[in-house]
Short mmCIF file of C-alpha atoms in Angstrom, two decimals:
data_model
loop_
_atom_site.label_atom_id
_atom_site.label_comp_id
_atom_site.label_asym_id
_atom_site.label_seq_id
_atom_site.Cartn_x
_atom_site.Cartn_y
_atom_site.Cartn_z
CA MET A 1 68.57 161.61 83.70
CA LEU A 2 67.83 159.14 80.97
CA ILE A 3 64.99 156.66 81.17
CA GLU A 4 65.49 154.03 78.51
CA PRO A 5 63.90 150.71 77.63
CA PHE A 6 65.74 147.92 79.46
CA ALA A 7 68.34 146.42 77.14
CA ASN A 8 71.52 144.48 77.70
CA ASP A 9 74.59 145.16 75.60
CA ASP A 10 74.57 141.70 74.01
CA LEU A 11 71.75 140.87 71.57
CA SER A 12 71.31 137.32 72.88
CA ASP A 13 70.56 138.69 76.36
CA ASN A 14 67.59 140.62 74.94
CA LEU A 15 65.86 137.66 73.34
CA ASN A 16 62.85 137.45 75.63
CA PRO A 17 59.22 138.65 75.39
CA VAL A 18 59.99 142.20 76.57
CA GLY A 19 63.01 142.46 74.27
CA ALA A 20 60.93 141.22 71.33
CA ALA A 21 58.33 143.92 71.94
CA TYR A 22 61.04 146.60 72.25
CA TYR A 23 62.75 145.46 69.04
CA GLY A 24 59.36 145.72 67.30
CA PHE A 25 58.84 149.26 68.62
CA SER A 26 62.39 150.11 67.62
CA THR A 27 61.91 148.91 64.06
CA LEU A 28 58.62 150.72 63.54
CA LEU A 29 59.15 153.95 65.49
CA CYS A 30 62.50 154.62 67.18
CA THR A 31 64.93 153.84 64.36
CA PRO A 32 63.03 155.67 61.57
CA SER A 33 62.58 158.68 63.87
CA SER A 34 66.31 158.77 64.58
CA LEU A 35 67.23 158.43 60.92
CA ALA A 36 65.02 161.43 60.13
CA GLN A 37 67.12 163.63 62.44
CA GLU A 38 70.40 165.30 61.59
CA VAL A 39 72.51 163.09 63.88
CA GLY A 40 70.80 159.90 62.70
CA THR A 41 72.52 157.40 65.04
CA ALA A 42 69.52 155.03 64.76
CA LEU A 43 70.04 153.47 68.16
CA GLY A 44 66.42 152.38 68.41
CA ALA A 45 64.93 151.04 71.61
CA GLN A 46 67.62 148.48 72.40
CA ALA A 47 70.85 150.44 72.49
CA GLY A 48 72.29 148.93 75.66
CA GLU A 49 74.14 150.78 78.38
CA ALA A 50 77.58 150.61 76.74
CA ARG A 51 76.35 152.29 73.54
CA LEU A 52 74.42 154.89 75.52
CA ARG A 53 77.61 155.61 77.48
CA GLU A 54 79.47 156.30 74.20
CA ILE A 55 76.79 158.74 73.09
CA VAL A 56 76.52 160.51 76.45
CA THR A 57 80.27 160.90 77.01
CA GLY A 58 80.71 161.92 73.38
CA GLY A 59 78.23 164.70 74.08
CA GLY A 60 80.39 166.13 76.85
CA PHE A 61 79.20 164.36 79.97
CA THR A 62 81.94 162.77 82.05
CA THR A 63 80.05 160.07 83.93
CA LEU A 64 77.05 157.85 83.39
CA ARG A 65 75.74 155.51 86.04
CA ARG A 66 72.71 153.28 86.39
CA VAL A 67 70.64 154.50 89.32
CA ALA A 68 67.59 152.23 88.96
CA GLU A 69 66.13 149.48 86.83
CA THR A 70 62.95 147.52 86.35
CA PRO A 71 62.26 144.65 83.96
CA PHE A 72 61.11 147.33 81.49
CA ASN A 73 63.36 150.38 81.97
CA ILE A 74 66.77 151.53 83.13
CA VAL A 75 67.36 154.92 84.70
CA LEU A 76 70.77 156.48 84.06
CA GLU A 77 72.30 159.57 85.58
CA ALA A 78 74.65 161.62 83.39
CA ARG A 79 76.97 164.22 84.93
CA ALA A 80 79.40 166.75 83.57
CA SER A 81 82.32 167.79 85.75
#
């Protein structure tokens, strides 16, 4: 299970008050933290479901599906066959 900040795949769909706050968090915390790690993908807080799917399936999981969402978070289920 992944619980991620709610983000659409297209930047223009994230230009709202919640998205602005998440981009701020991403710039100050999420992205620098990611860059400090070996993988360093720097997805930040607004990766979007399509990008998360690439990462999850690249890590060996075969499916990823959204099981819940709120205005603030999405909940994704990853499964390996």
